[in-house]
CSV table of C-alpha atoms and ligand atoms in Angstrom, one decimal:
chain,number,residue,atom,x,y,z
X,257,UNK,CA,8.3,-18.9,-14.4
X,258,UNK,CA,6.5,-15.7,-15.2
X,259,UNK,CA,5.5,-17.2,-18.8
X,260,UNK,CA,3.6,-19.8,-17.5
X,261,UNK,CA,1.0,-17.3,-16.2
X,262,UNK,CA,-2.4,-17.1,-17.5
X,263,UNK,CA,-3.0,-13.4,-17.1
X,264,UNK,CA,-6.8,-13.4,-18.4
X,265,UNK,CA,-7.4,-15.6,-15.4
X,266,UNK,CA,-5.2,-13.3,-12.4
X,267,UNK,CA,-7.2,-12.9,-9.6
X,268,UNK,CA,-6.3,-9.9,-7.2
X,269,UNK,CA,-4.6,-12.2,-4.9
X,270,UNK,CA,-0.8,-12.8,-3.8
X,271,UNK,CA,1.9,-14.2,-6.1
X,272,UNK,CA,5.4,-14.8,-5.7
X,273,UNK,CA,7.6,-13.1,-7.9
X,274,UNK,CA,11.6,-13.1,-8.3
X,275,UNK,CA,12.2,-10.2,-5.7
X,276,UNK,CA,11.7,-7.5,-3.8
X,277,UNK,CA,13.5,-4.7,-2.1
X,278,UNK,CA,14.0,-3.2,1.2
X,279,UNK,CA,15.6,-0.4,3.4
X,280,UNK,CA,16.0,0.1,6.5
X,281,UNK,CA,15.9,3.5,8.8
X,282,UNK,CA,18.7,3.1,11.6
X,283,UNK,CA,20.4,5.4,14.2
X,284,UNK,CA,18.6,8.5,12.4
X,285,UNK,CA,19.8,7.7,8.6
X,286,UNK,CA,18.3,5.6,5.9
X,287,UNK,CA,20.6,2.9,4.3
X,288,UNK,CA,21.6,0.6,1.0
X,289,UNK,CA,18.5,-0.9,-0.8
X,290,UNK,CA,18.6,-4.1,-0.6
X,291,UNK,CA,17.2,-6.5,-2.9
X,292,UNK,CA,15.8,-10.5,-1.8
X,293,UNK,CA,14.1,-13.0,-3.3
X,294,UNK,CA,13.3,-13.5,0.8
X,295,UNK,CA,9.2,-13.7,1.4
X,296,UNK,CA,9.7,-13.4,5.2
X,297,UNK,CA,11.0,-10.8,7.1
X,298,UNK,CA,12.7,-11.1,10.2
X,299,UNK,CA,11.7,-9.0,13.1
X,300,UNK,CA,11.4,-8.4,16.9
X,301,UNK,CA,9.0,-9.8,18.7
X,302,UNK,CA,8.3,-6.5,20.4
X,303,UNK,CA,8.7,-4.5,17.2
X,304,UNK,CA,5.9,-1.0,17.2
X,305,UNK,CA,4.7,-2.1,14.1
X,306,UNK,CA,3.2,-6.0,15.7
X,307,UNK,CA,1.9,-4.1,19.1
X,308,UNK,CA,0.8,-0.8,18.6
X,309,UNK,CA,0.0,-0.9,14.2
X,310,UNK,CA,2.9,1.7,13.2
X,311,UNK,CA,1.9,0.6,10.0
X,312,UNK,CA,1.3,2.0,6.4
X,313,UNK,CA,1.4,1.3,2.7
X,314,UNK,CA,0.2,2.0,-0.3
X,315,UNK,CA,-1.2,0.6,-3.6
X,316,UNK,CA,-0.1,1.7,-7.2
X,317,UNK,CA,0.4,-0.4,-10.6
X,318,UNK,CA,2.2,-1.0,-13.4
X,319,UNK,CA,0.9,-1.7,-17.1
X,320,UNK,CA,2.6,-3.2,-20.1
X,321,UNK,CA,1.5,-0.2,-22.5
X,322,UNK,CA,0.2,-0.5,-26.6
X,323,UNK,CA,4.3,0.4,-27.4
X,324,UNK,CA,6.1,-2.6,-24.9
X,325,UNK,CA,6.8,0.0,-22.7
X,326,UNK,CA,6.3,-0.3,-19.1
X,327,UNK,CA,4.5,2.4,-17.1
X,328,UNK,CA,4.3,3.2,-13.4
X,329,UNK,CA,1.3,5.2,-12.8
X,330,UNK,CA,1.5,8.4,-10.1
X,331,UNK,CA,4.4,7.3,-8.7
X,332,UNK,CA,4.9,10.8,-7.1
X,333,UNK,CA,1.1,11.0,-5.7
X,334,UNK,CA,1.6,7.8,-3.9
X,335,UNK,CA,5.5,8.8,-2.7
X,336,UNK,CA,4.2,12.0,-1.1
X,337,UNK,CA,0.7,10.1,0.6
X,338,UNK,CA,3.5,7.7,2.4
X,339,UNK,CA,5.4,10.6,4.0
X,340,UNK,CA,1.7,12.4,4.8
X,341,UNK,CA,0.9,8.6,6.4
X,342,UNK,CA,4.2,8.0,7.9
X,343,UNK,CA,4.3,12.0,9.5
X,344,UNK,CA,0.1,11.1,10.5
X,345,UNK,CA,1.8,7.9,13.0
X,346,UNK,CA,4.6,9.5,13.9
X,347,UNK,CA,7.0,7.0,11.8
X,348,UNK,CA,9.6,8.0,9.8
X,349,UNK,CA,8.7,9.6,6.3
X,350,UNK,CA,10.8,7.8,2.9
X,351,UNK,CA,12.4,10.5,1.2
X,352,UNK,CA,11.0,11.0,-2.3
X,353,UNK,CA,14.2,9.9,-4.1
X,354,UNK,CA,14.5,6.7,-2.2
X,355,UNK,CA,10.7,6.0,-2.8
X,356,UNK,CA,11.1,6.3,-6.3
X,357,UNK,CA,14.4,4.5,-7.0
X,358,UNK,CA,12.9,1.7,-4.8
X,359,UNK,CA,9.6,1.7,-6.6
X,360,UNK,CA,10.6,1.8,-10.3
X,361,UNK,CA,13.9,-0.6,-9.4
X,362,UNK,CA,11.5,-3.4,-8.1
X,363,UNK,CA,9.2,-3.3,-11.2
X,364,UNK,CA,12.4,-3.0,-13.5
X,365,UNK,CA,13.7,-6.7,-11.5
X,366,UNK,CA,10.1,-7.9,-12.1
X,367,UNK,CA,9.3,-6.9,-15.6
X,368,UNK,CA,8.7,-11.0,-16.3
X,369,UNK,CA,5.8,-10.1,-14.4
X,370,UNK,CA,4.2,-6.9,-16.0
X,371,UNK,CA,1.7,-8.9,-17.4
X,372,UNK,CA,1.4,-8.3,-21.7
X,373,UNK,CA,-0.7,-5.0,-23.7
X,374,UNK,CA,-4.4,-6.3,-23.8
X,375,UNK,CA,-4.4,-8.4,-20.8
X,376,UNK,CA,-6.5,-5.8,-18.5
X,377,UNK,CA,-3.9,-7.6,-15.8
X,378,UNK,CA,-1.3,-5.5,-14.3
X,379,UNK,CA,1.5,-5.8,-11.9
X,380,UNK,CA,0.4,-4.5,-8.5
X,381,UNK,CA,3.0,-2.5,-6.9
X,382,UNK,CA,3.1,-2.5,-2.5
X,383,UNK,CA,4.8,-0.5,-0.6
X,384,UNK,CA,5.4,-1.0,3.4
X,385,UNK,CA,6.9,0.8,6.1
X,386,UNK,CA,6.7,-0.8,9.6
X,387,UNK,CA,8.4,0.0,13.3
X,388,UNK,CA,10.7,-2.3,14.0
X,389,UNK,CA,11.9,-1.2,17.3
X,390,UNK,CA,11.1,-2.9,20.3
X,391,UNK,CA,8.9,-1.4,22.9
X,392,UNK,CA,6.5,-2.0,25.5
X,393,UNK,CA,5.7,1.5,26.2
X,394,UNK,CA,3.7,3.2,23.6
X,395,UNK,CA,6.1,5.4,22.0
X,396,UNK,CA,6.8,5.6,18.3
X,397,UNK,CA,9.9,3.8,17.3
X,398,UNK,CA,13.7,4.6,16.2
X,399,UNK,CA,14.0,2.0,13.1
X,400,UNK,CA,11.6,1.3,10.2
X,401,UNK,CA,11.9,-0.8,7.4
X,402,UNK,CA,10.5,0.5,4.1
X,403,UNK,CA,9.9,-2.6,1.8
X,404,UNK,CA,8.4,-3.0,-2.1
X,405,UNK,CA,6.7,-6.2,-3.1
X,406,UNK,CA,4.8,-6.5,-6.6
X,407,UNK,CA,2.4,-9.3,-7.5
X,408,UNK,CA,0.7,-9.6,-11.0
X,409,UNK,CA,-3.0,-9.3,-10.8
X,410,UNK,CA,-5.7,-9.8,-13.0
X,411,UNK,CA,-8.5,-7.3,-14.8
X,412,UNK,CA,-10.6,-6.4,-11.8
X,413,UNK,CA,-13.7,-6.9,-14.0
X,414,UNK,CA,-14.2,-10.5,-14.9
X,415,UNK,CA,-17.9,-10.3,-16.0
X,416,UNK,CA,-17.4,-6.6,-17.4
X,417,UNK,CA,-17.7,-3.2,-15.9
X,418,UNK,CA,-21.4,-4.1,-14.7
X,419,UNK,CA,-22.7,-2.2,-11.5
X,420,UNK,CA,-22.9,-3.9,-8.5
X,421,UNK,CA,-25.1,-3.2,-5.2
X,422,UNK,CA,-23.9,-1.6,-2.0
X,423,UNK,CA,-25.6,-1.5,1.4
X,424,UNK,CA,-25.2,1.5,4.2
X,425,UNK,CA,-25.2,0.5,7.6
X,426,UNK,CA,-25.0,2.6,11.3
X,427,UNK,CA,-23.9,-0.2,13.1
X,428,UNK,CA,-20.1,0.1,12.4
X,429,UNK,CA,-17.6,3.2,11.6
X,430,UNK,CA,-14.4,2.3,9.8
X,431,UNK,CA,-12.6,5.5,11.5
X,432,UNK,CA,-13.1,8.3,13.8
X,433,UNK,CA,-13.8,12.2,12.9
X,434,UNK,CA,-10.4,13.4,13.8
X,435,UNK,CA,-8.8,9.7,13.4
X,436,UNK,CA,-6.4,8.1,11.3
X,437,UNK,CA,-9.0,7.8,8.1
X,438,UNK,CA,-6.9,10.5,5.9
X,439,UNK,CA,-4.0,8.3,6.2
X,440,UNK,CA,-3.4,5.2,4.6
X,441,UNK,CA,-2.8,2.7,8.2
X,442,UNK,CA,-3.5,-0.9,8.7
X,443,UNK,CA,-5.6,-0.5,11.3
X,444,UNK,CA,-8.0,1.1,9.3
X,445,UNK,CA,-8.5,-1.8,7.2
X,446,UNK,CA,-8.5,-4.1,10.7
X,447,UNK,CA,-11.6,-1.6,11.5
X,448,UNK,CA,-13.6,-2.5,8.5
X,449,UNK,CA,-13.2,-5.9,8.5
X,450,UNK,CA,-16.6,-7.0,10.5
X,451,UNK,CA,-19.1,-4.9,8.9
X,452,UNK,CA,-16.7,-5.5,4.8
X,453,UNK,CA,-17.8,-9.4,5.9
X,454,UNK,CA,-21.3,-8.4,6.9
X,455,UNK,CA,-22.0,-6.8,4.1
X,456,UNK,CA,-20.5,-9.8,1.8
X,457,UNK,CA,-22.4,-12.1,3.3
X,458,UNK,CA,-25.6,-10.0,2.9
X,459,UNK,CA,-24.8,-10.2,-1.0
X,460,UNK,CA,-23.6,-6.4,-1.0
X,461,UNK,CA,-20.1,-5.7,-2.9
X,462,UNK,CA,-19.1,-2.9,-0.3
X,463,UNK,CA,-20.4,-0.5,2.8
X,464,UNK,CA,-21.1,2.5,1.6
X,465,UNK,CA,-19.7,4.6,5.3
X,466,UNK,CA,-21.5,7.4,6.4
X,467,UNK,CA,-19.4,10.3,8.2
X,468,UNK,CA,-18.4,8.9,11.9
X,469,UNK,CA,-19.5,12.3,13.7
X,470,UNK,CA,-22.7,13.1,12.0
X,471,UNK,CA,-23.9,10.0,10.1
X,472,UNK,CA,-25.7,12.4,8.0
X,473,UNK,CA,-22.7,12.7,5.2
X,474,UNK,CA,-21.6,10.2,2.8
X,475,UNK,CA,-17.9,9.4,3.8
X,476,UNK,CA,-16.2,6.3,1.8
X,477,UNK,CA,-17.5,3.3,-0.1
X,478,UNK,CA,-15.7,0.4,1.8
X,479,UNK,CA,-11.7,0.4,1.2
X,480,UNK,CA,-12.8,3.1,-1.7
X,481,UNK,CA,-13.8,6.7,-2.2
X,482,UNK,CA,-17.0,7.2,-3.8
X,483,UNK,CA,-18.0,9.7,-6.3
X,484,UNK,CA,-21.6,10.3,-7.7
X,485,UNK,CA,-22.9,12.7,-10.8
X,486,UNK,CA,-25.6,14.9,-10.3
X,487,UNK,CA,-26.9,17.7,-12.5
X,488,UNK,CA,-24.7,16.8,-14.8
X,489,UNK,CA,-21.4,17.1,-11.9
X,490,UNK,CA,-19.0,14.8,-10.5
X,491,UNK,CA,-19.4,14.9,-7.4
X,492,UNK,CA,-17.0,13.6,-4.5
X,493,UNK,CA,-17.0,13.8,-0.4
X,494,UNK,CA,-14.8,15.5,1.0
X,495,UNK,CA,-13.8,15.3,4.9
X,496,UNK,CA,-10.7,14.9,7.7
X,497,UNK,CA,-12.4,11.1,7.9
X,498,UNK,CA,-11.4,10.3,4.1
X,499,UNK,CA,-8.4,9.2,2.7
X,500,UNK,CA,-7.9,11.3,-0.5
X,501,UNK,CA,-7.4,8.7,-3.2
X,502,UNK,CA,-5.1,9.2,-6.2
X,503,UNK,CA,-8.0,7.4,-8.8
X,504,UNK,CA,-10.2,10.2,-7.2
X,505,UNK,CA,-8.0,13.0,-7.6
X,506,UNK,CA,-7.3,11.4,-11.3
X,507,UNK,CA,-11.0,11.4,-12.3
X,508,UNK,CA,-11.4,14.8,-10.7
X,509,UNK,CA,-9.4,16.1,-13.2
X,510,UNK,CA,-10.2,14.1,-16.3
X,511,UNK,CA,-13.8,15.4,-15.6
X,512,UNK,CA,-12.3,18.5,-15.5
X,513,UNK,CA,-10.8,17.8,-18.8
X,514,UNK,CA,-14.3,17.2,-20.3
X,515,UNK,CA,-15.5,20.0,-18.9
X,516,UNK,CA,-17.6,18.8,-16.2
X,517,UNK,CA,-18.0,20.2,-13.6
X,518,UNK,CA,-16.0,19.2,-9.6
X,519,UNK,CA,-17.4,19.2,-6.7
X,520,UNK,CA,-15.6,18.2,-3.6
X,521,UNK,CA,-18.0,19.0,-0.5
X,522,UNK,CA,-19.7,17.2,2.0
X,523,UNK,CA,-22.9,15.3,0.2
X,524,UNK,CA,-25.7,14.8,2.3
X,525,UNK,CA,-27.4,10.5,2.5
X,526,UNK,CA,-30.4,12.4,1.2
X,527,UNK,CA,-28.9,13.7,-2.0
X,528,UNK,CA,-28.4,9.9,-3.1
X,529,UNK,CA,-32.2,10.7,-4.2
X,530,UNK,CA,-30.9,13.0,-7.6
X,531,UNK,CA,-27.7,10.9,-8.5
X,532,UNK,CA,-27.7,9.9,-12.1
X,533,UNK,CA,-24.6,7.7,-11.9
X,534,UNK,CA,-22.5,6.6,-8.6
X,535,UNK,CA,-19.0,4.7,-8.6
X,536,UNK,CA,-16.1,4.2,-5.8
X,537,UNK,CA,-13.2,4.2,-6.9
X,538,UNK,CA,-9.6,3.2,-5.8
X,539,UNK,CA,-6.4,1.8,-7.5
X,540,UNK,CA,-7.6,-1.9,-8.0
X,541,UNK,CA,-10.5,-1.3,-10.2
X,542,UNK,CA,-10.3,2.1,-11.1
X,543,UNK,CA,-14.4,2.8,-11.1
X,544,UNK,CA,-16.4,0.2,-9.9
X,545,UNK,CA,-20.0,1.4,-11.0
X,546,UNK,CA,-22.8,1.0,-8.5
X,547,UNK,CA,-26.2,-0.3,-9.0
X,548,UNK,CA,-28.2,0.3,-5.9
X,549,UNK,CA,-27.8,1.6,-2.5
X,550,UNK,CA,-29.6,-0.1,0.4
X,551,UNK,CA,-29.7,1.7,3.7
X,552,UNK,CA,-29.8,-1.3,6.0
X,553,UNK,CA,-31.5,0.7,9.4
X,554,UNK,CA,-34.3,2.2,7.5
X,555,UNK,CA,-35.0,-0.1,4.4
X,556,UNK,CA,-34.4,2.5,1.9
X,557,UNK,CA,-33.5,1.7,-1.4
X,558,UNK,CA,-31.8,4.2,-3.8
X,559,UNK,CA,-32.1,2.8,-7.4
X,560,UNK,CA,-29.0,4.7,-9.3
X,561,UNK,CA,-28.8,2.2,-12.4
X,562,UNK,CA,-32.0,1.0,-13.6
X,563,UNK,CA,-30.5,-1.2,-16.8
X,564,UNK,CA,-27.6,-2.6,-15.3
X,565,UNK,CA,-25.0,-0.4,-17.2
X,566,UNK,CA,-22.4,1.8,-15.9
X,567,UNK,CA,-23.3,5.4,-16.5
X,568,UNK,CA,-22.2,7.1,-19.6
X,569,UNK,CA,-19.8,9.6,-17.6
X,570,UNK,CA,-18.3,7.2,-15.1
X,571,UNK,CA,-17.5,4.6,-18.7
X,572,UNK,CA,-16.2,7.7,-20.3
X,573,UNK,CA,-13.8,8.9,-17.5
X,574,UNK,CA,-13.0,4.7,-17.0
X,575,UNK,CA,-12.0,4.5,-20.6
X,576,UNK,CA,-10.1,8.0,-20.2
X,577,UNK,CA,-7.7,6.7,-17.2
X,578,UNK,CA,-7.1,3.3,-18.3
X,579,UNK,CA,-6.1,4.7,-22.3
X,580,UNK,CA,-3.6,7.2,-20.4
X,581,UNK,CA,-2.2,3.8,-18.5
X,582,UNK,CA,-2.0,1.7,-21.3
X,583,UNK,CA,0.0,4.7,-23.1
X,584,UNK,CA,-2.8,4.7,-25.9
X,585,UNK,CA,-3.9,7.9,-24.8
X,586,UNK,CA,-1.2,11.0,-24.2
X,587,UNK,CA,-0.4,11.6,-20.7
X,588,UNK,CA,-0.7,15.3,-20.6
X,589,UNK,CA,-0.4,16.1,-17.0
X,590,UNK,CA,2.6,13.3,-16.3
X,591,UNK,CA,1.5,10.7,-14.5
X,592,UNK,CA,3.0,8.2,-16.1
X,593,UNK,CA,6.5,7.1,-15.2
X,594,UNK,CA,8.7,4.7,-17.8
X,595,UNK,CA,10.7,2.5,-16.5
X,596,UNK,CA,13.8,0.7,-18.4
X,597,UNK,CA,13.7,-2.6,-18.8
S,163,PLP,C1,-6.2,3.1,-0.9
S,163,PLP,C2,-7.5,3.7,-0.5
S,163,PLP,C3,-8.3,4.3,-1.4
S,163,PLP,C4,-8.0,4.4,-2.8
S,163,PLP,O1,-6.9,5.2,-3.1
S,163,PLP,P1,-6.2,5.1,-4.5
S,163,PLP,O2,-5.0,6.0,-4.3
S,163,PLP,O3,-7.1,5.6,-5.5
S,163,PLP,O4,-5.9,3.7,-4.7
S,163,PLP,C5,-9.5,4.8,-0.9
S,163,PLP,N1,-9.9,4.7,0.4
S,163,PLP,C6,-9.1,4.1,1.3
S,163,PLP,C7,-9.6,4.0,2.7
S,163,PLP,C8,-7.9,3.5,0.9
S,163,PLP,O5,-7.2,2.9,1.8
């Protein structure tokens, strides 16, 4: 039972809840929604999707807001990133109708699980599309399944919004210059795995990845991007290696907002020197501040919080996005969708 959840205590781990929904692409049409309370799936055993990793998703939430209500947030940004993903692996891209009706119908079947106003939990939202056609030949398949599973999780922070410490190394790249890293695929994540654990087990929160052609530009901060201020400017990488992250594009504009000023460019390792405040950011956390960034190969250390606070712009623009979510702030560029339930 969904009531017997602690929420305060979530971690950002897997949960069963009642259902989740599914749709399948066949003989060039996509068909009915389906709805389970199935965990499995069943597939071939030569399926595109198990042998050559036609595979993407995406991440999004939903938030119980100050008024009951519950609200999905950039439901369209994530819908159109799928189809750029699923066009980016040759795979079949969900129509934007189908992507919302599936989205704000398996949070409307879950709302037990939106977890209550003032939890800091929220009810993580999937989506999957996979090939399902058998091959043995590399060749993109016919048929896809598009799925939606949710799971409550818990406020990112559990200590607070405190800076953490993030190491650079040479040794691994997570994607190539003119790879997949602009689109959100599985095998990315399968590509980041060794030098994630390294840095772990070094005590570091994330890699902070340097640009796979050059290594002289700052690319992304582990499954995040990574943003900086300096001279008073948010600043942001920009590059074909990156994936272009909805948080990102949100704190883009709320700095806009306040008016500070964007900057979306390539930033050189070296301008890590004159940074006043760094974060990466992504769905799960929103901003997660950062304290200090060790370059591994060379011993460097580049000290960008000193007092073991979170900047005041990156709290400011924090506070900003998660009001807008939580409806207690109005939502003046639409982001928010409401669902019934
Ligand atoms: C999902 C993801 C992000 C964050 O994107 P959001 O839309 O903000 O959640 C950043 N980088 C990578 C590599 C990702 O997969």
């Amino acid at each position: 039972m969904a009531t017997d959840i602690d929420w305060a205590n979530l971690s950002f781990g897997y949960r069963k809840t009642s259902y989740n929904v599914r749709c399948t692409y066949r003989d060039g049409k996509w068909g009915e929604i389906e709805v389970t309370d199935s965990e499995y799936l069943n597939m071939h055993i030569a399926a595109t999707a198990l042998h050559y990793g036609q595979e993407i998703f995406e991440g999004l939430k939903a938030f119980r807001g100050k008024d009951g209500k519950i609200r999905i947030f950039r439901l369209e940004a994530n819908g159109q990133r799928i189809r750029r993903s699923a066009e980016g692996i040759l795979m079949e891209p969900v129509p934007e109708e189908l992507f919302r009706e599936m989205v704000t119908k398996v949070v409307a079947l879950n709302a037990d699980f939106v977890p209550p106003y003032g939890s800091g939990a929220s009810l993580y939202i999937r989506p999957l599309e996979i090939g399902m056609s058998a091959r043995v030949g590399v060749k993109p398949s016919d048929e896809y399944t598009f799925l939606v599973l949710v799971t409550p999780v818990g406020p990112y922070f559990k200590e607070g919004f405190k800076p953490t410490n993030i190491c650079i190394m040479r040794e691994y790249d997570r994607v190539a210059p003119k790879g997949t890293g602009r689109w959100k695929v599985g095998g990315n994540y399968a590509a980041s795995l060794s030098a994630g654990e390294k840095a772990h087990s070094l005590g570091y929160s994330a890699v902070l990845y340097l640009d796979p052609r050059e290594k002289k530009y700052i690319d992304e901060c582990g499954p995040a991007n990574f943003f900086a201020i300096k001279d008073g400017k948010y600043i942001t990488p920009e590059s074909e290696s990156i994936l272009p992250s909805v948080t990102n594009d949100s704190l883009k504009q709320l700095a806009r907002d306040m008016g500070i000023e964007v900057e979306c460019r390539h930033i050189l390792l070296e301008e890590l020197e004159d940074i006043t405040e760094a974060a990466a950011c992504g769905t799960a956390a929103v901003a997660s501040p950062i304290a200090e960034i060790h370059d591994l190969d060379t011993g460097k250390k580049y000290v960008v919080s000193t007092n073991g606070q979170a900047g005041p712009i990156t709290t400011a623009l924090y506070n900003k996005l998660r009001a807008i979510q939580l409806g207690e702030e109005e939502d003046i560029h639409g982001w928010n969708t409401i669902v019934d339930a």
